[in-house]
PDB file of C-alpha atoms in Angstrom:
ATOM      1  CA  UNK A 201      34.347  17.961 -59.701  1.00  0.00           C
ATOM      2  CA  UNK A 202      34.537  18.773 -63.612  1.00  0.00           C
ATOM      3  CA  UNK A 203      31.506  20.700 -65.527  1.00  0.00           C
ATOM      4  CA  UNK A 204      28.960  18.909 -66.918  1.00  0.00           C
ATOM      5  CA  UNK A 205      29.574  20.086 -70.953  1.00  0.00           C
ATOM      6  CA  UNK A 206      27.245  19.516 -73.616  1.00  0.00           C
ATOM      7  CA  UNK A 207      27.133  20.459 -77.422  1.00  0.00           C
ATOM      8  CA  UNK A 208      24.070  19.906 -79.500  1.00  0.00           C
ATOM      9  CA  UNK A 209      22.567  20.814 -83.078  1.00  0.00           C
ATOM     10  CA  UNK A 210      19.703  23.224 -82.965  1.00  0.00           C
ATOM     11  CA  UNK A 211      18.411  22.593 -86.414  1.00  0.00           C
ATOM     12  CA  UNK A 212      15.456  25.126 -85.842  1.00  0.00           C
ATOM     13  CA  UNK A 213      17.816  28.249 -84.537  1.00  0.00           C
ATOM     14  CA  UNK A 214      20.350  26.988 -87.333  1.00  0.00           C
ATOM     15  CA  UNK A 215      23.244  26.956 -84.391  1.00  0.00           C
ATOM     16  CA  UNK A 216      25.367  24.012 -82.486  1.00  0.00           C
ATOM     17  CA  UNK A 217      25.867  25.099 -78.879  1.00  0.00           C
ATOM     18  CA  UNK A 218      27.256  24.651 -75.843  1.00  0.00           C
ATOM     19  CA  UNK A 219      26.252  24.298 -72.646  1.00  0.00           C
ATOM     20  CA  UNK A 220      28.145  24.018 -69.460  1.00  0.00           C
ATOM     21  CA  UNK A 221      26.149  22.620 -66.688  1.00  0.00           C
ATOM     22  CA  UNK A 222      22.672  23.295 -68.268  1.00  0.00           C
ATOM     23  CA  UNK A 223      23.628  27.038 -69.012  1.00  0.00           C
ATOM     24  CA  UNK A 224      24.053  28.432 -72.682  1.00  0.00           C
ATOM     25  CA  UNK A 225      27.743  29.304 -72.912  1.00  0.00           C
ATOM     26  CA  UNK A 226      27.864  30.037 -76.893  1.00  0.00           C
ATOM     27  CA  UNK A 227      26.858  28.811 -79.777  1.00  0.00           C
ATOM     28  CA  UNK A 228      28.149  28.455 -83.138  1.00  0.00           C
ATOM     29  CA  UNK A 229      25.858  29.779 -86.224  1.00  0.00           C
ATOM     30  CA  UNK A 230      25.408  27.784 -89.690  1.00  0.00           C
ATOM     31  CA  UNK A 231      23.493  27.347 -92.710  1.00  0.00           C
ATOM     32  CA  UNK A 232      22.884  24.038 -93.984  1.00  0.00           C
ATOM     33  CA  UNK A 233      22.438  23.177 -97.649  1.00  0.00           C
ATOM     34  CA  UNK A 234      22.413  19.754 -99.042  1.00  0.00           C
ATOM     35  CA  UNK A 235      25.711  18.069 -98.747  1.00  0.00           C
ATOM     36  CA  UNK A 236      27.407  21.305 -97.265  1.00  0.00           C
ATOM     37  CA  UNK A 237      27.510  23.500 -93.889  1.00  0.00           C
ATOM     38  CA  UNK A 238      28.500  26.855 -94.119  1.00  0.00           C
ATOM     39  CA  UNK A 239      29.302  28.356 -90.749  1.00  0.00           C
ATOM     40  CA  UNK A 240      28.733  31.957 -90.216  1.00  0.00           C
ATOM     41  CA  UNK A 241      29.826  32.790 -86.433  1.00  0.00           C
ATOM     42  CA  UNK A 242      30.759  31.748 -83.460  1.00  0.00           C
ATOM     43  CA  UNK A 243      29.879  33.601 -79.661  1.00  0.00           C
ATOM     44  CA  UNK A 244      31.211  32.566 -76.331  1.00  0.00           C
ATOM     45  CA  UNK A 245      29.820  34.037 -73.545  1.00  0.00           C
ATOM     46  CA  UNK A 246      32.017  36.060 -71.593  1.00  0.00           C
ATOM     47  CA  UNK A 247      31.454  34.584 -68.416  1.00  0.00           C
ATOM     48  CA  UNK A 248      32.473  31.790 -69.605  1.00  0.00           C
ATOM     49  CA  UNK A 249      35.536  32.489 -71.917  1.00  0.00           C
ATOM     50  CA  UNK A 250      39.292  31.006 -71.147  1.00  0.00           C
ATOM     51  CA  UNK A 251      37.843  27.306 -70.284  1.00  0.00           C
ATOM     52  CA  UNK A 252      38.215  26.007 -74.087  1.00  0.00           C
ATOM     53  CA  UNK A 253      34.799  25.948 -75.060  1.00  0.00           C
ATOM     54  CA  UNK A 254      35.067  27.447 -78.474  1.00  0.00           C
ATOM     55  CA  UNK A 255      38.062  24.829 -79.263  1.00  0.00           C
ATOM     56  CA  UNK A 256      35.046  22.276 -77.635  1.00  0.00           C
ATOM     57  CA  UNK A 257      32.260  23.455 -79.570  1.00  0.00           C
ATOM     58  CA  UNK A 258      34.214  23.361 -83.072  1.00  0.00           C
ATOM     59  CA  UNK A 259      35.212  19.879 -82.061  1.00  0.00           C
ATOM     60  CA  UNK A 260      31.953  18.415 -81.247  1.00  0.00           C
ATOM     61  CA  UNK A 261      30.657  20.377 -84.498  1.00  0.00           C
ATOM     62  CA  UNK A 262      32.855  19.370 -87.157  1.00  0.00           C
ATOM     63  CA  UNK A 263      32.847  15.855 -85.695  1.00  0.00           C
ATOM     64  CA  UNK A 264      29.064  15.989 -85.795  1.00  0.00           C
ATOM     65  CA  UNK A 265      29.372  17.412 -89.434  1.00  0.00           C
ATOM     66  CA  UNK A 266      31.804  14.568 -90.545  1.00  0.00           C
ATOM     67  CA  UNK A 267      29.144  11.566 -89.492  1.00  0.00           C
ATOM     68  CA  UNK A 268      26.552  13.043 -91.326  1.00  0.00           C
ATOM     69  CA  UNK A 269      28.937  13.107 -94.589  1.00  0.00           C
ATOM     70  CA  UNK A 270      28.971  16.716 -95.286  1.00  0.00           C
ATOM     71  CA  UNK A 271      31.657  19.091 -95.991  1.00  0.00           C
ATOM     72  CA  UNK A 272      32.382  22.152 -94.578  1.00  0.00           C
ATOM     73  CA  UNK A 273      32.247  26.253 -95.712  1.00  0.00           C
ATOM     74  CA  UNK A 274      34.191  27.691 -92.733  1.00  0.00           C
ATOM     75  CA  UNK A 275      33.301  31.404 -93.068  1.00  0.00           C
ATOM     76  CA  UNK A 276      32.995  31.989 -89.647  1.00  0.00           C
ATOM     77  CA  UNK A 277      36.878  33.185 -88.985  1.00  0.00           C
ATOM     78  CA  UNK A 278      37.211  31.014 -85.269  1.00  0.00           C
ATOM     79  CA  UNK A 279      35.676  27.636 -87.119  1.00  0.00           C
ATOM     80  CA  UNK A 280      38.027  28.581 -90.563  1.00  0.00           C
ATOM     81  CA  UNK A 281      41.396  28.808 -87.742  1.00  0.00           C
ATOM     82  CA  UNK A 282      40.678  25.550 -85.836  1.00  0.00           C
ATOM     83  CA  UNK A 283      40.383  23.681 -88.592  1.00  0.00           C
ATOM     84  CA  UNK A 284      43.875  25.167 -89.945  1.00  0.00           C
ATOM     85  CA  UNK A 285      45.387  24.190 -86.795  1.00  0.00           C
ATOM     86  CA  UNK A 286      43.928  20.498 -86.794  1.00  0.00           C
ATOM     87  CA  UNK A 287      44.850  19.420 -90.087  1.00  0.00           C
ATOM     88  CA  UNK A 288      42.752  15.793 -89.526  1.00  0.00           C
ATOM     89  CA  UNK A 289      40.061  17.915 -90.063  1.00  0.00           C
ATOM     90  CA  UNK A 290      41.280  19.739 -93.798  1.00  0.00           C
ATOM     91  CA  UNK A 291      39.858  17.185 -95.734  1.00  0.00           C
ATOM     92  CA  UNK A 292      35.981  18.413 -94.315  1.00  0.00           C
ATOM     93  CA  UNK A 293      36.493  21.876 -96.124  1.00  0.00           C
ATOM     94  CA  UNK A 294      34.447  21.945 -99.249  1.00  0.00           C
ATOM     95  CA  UNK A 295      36.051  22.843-102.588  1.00  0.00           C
ATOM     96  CA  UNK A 296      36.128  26.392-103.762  1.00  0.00           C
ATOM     97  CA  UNK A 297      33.293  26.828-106.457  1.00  0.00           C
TER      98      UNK A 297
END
């Protein structure tokens, strides 16, 4: 039997997280602005660390970022190295001001 894994935006707490069988595993932190997210931080629990859910969460984020036609400002350093190592997702990183 696999775990039930969700990832959703929290617009109020400014955060996407994760959930793993209706328990809060992590969470990734952002701030929106129009046309651009800038994300800040990202927390797995450590009960639940070594399953992949960071690699999950940036997934389900960025892919949730892309449909809405924003870019990305990947401050947060785990967001900024997944993106480097999954170049389809390069062309979401906003433009240096």
């Amino acid at each position: 039997m696999t775990d039930a894994i969700t990832v959703r935006d929290d617009p109020a707490a400014h955060r996407y997280r994760i959930a793993v069988d209706g328990h809060d595993a992590g969470f990734s932190t952002y701030r929106r602005m129009p046309g651009r997210v800038t994300f800040l931080h990202t927390i797995i629990d450590p009960a639940f660390e070594g399953r992949g859910l960071g690699s999950r969460l940036a997934h389900a984020a960025l892919d949730d970022v892309a449909g809405r036609g924003e870019q990305v400002v990947p401050l947060c350093p785990f967001i900024r190295a997944w993106i480097e190592r999954h170049p389809d997702y390069q062309h979401l990183v906003a433009p240096a001001d």
